[in-house]
mmCIF file with all atom_site columns, C-alpha atoms in Angstrom:
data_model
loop_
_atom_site.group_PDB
_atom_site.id
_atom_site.type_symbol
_atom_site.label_atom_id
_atom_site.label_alt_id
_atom_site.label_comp_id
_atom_site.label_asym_id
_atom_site.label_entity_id
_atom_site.label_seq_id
_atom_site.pdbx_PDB_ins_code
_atom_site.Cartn_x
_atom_site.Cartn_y
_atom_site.Cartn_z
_atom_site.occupancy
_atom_site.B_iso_or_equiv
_atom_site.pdbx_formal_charge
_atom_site.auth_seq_id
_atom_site.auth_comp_id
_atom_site.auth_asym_id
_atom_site.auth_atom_id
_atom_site.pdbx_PDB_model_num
ATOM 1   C CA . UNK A 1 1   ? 9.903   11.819  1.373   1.00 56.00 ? 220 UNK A CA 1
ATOM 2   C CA . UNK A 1 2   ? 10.566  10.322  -2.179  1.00 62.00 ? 221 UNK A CA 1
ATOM 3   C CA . UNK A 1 3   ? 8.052   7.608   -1.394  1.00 67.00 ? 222 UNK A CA 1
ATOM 4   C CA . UNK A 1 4   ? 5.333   10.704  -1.099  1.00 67.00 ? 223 UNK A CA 1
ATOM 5   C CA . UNK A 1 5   ? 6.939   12.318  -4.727  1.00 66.00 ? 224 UNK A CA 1
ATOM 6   C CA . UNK A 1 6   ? 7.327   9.423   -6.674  1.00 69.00 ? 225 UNK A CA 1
ATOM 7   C CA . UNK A 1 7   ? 3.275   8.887   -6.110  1.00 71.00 ? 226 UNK A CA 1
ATOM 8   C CA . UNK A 1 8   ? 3.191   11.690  -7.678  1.00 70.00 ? 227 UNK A CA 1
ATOM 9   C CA . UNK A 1 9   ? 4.908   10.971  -10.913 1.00 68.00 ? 228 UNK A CA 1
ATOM 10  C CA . UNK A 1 10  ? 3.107   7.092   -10.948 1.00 72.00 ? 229 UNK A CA 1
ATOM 11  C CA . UNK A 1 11  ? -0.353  8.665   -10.929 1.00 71.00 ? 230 UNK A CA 1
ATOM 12  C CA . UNK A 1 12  ? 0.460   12.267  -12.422 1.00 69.00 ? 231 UNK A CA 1
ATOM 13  C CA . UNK A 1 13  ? -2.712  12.393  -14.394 1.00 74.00 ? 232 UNK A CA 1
ATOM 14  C CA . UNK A 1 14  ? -4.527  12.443  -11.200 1.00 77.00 ? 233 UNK A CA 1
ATOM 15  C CA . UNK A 1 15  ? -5.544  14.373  -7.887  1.00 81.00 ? 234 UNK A CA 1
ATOM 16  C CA . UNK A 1 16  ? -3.401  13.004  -4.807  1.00 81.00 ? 235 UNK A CA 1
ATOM 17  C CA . UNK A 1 17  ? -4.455  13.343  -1.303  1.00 83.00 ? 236 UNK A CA 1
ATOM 18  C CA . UNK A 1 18  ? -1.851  12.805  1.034   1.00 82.00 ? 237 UNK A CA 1
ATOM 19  C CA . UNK A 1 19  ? -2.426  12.469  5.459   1.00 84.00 ? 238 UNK A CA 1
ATOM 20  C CA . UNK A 1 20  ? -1.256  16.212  6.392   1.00 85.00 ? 239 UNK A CA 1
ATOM 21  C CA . UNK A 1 21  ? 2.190   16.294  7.497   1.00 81.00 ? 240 UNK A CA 1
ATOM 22  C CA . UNK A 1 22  ? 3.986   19.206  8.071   1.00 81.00 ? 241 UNK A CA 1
ATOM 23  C CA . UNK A 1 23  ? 7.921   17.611  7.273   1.00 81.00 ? 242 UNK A CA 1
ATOM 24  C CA . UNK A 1 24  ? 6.367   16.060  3.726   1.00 78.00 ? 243 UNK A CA 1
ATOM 25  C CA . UNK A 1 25  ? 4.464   18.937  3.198   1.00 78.00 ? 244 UNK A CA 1
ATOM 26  C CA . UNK A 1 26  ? 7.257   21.661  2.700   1.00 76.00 ? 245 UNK A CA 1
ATOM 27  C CA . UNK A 1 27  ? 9.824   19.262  1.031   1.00 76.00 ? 246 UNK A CA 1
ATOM 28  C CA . UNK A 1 28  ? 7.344   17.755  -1.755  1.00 76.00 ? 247 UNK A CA 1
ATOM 29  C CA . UNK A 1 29  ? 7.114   20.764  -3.647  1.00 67.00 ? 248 UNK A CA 1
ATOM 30  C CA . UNK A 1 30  ? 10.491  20.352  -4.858  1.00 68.00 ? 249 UNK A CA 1
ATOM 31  C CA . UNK A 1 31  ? 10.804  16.483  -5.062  1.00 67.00 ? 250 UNK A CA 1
ATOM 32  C CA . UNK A 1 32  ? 7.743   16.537  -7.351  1.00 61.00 ? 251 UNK A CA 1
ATOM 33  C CA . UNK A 1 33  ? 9.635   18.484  -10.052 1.00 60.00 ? 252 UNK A CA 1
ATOM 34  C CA . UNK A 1 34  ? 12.239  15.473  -9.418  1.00 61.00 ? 253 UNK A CA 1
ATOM 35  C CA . UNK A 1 35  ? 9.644   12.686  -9.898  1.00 57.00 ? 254 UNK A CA 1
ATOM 36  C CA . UNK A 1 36  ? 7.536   14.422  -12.410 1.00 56.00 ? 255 UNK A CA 1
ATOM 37  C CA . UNK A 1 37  ? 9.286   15.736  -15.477 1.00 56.00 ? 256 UNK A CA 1
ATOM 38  C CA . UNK A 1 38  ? 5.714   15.376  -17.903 1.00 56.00 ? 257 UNK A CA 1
ATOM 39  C CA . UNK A 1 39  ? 3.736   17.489  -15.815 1.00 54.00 ? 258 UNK A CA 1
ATOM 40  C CA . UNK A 1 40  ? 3.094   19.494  -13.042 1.00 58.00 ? 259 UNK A CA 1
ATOM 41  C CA . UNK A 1 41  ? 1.024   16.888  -10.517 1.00 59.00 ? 260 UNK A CA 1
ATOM 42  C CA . UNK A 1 42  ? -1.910  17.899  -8.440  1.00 77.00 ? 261 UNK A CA 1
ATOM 43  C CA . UNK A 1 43  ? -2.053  16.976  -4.758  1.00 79.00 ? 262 UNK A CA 1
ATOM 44  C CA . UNK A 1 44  ? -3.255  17.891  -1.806  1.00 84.00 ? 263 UNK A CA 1
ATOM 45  C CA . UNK A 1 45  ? -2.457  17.488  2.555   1.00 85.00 ? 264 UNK A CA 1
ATOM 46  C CA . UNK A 1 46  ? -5.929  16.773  4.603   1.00 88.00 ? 265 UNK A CA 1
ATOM 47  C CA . UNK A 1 47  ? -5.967  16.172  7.935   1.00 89.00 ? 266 UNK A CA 1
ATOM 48  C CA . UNK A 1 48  ? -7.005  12.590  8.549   1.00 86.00 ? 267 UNK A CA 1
ATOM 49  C CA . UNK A 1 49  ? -9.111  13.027  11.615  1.00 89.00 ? 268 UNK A CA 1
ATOM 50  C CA . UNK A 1 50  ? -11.431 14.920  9.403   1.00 91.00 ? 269 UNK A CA 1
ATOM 51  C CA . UNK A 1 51  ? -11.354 12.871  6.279   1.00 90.00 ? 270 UNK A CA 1
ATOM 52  C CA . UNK A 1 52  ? -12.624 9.245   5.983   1.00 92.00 ? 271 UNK A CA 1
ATOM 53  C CA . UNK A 1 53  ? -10.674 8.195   3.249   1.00 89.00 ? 272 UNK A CA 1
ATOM 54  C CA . UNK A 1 54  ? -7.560  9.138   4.122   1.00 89.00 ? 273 UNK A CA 1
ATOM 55  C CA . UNK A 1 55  ? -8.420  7.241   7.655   1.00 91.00 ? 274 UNK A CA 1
ATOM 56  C CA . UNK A 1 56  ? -8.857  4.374   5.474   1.00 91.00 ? 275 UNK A CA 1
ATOM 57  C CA . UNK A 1 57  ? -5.837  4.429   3.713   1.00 86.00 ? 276 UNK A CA 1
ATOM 58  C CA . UNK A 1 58  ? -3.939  5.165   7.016   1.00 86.00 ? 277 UNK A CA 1
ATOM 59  C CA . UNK A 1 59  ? -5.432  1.937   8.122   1.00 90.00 ? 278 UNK A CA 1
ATOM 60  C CA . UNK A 1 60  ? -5.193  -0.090  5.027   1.00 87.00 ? 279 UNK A CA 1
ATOM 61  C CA . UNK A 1 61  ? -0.972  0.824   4.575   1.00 85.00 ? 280 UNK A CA 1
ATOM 62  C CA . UNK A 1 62  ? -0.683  0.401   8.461   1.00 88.00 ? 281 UNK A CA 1
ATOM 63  C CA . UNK A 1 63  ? -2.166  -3.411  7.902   1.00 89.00 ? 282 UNK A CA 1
ATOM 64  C CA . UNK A 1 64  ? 0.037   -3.927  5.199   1.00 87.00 ? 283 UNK A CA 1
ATOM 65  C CA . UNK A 1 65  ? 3.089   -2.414  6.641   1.00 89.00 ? 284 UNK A CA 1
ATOM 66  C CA . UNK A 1 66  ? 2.513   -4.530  9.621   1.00 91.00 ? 285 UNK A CA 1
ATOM 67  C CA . UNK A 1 67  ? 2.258   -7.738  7.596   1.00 89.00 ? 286 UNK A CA 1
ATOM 68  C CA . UNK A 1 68  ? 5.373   -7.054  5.472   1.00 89.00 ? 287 UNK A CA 1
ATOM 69  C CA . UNK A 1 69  ? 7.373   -6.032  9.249   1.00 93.00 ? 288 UNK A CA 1
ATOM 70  C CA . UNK A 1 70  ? 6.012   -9.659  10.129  1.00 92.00 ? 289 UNK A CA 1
ATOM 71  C CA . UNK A 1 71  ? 7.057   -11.311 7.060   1.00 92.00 ? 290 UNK A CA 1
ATOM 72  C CA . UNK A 1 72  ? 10.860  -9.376  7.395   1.00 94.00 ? 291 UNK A CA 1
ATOM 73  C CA . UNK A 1 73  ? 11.200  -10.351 10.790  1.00 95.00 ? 292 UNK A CA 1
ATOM 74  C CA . UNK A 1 74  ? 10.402  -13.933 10.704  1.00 94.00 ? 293 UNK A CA 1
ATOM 75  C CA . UNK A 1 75  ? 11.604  -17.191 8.870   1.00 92.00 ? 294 UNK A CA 1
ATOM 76  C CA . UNK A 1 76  ? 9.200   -18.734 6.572   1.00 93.00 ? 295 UNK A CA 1
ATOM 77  C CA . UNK A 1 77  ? 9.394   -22.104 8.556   1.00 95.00 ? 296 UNK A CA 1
ATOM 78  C CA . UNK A 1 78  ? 7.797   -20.091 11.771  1.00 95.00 ? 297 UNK A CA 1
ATOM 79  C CA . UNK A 1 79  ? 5.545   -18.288 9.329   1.00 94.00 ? 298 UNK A CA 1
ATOM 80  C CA . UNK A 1 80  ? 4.475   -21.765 8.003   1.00 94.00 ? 299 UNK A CA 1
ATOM 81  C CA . UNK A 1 81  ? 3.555   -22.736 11.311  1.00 95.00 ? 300 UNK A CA 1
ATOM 82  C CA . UNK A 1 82  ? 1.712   -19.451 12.453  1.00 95.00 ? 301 UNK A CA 1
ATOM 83  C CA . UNK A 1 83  ? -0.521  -19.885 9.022   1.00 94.00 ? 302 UNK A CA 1
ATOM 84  C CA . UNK A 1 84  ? -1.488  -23.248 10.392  1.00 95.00 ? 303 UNK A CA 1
ATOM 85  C CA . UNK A 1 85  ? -2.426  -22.502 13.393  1.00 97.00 ? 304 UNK A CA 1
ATOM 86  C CA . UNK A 1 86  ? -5.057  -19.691 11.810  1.00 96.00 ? 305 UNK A CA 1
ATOM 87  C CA . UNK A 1 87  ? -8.743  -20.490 12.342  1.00 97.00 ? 306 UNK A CA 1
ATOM 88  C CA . UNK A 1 88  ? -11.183 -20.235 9.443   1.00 97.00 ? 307 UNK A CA 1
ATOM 89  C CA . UNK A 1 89  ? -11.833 -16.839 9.605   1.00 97.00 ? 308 UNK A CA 1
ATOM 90  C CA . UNK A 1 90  ? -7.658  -15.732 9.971   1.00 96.00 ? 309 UNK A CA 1
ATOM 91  C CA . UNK A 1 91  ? -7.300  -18.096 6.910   1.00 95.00 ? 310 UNK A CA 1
ATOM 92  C CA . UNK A 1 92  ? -9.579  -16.390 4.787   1.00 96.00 ? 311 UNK A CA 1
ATOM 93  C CA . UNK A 1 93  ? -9.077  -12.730 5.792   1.00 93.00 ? 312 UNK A CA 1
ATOM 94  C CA . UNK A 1 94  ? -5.507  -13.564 5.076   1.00 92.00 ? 313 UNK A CA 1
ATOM 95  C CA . UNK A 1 95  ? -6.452  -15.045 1.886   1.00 94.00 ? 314 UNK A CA 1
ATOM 96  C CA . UNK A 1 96  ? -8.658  -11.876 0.949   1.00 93.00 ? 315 UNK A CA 1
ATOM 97  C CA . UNK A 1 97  ? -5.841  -9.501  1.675   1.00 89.00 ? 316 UNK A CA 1
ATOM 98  C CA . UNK A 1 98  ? -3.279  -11.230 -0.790  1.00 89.00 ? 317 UNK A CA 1
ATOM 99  C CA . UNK A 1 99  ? -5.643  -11.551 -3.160  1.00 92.00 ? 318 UNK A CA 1
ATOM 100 C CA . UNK A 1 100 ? -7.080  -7.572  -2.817  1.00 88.00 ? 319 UNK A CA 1
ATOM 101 C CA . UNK A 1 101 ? -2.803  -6.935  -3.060  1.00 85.00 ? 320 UNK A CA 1
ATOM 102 C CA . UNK A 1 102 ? -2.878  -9.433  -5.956  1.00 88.00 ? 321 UNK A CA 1
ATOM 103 C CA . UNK A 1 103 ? -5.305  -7.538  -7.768  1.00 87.00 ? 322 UNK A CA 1
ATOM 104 C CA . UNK A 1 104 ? -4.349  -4.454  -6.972  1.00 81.00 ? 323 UNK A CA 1
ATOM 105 C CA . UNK A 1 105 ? -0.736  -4.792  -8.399  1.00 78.00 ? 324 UNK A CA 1
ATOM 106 C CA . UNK A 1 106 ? -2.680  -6.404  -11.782 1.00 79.00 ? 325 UNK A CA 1
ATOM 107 C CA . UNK A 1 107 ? -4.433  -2.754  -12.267 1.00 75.00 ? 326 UNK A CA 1
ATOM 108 C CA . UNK A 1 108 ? -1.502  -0.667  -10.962 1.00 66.00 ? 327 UNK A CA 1
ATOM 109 C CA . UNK A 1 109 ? 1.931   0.358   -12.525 1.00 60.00 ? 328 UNK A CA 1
ATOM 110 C CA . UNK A 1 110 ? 3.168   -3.091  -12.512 1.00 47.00 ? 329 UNK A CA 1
ATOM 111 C CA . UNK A 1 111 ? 0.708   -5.438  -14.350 1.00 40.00 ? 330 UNK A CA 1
ATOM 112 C CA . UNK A 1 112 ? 3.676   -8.050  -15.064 1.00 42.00 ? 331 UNK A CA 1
ATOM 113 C CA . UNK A 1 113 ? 4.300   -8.162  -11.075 1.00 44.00 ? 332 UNK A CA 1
ATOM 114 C CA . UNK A 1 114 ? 3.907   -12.200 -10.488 1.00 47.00 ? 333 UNK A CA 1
ATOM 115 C CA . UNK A 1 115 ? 2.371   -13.656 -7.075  1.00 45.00 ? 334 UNK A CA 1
ATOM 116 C CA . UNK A 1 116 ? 5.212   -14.798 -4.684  1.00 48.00 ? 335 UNK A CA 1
ATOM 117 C CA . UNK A 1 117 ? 2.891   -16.157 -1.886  1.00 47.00 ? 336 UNK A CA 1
ATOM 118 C CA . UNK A 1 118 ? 3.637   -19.484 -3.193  1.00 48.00 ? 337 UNK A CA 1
ATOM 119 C CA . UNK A 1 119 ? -0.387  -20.582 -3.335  1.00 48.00 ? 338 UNK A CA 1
ATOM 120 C CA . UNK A 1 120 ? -1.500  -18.780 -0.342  1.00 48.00 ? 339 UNK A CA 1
ATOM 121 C CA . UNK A 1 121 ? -4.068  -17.097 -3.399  1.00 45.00 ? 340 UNK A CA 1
ATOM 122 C CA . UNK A 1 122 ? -5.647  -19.990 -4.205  1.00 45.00 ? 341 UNK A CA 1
ATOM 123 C CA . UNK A 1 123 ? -2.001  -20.599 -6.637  1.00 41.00 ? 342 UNK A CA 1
ATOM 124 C CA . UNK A 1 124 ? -3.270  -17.859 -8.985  1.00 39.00 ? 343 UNK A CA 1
ATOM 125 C CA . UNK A 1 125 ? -0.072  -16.303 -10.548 1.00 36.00 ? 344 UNK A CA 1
#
């Protein structure tokens, strides 16, 4: 649940949509006066069959949560070899997603946060 609150007080200044879920839903009121001590945040639950962005997102932070599962669950000598044996187009959507994460991370709360793929980016850091 803190995860969904402390959105909250990272973006306070804007309009949050979160996937509906009924467990966050009744135990965020409270949490947000935890996480956001400036001012009151606006958010709302939609349900994401009926809401493309939020099917997006759902999609876009399974990907990533399945990557970082990957990355926790393996050593980076098997990792190594996995990468190799990508085909062009692996390599480069691999590429793409660090470097849309990359980016992202630049624009977001943490502009200081340094690259750690150790020049899977093209060795921007």
């Amino acid at each position: 649940m803190a995860i969904y609150a402390s959105r909250l007080g990272e973006f306070s200044s804007s309009t949050i949509y979160f996937d509906k879920c009924d467990i966050v839903e009744k135990k965020i009121a409270g949490l947000a006066n935890i996480f956001c001590d400036i001012k009151t945040p606006t958010y709302d639950f939609l349900v994401s069959t009926e809401n493309k962005w939020i099917q997006l997102c759902d999609f876009i932070s399974g990907t990533i949560a399945a990557l970082l599962a990957f990355v926790n669950e393996n050593g980076i000598d098997e990792i190594n070899t996995i990468i190799k044996s990508f085909d062009e187009i692996q390599s480069n959507n691999l590429q793409l997603l660090i470097e849309l994460m990359q980016r992202s991370l630049n624009k977001n709360k943490y502009p200081s946060a340094r690259c750690s793929c150790k020049g899977l980016c093209s060795g921007r850091r």
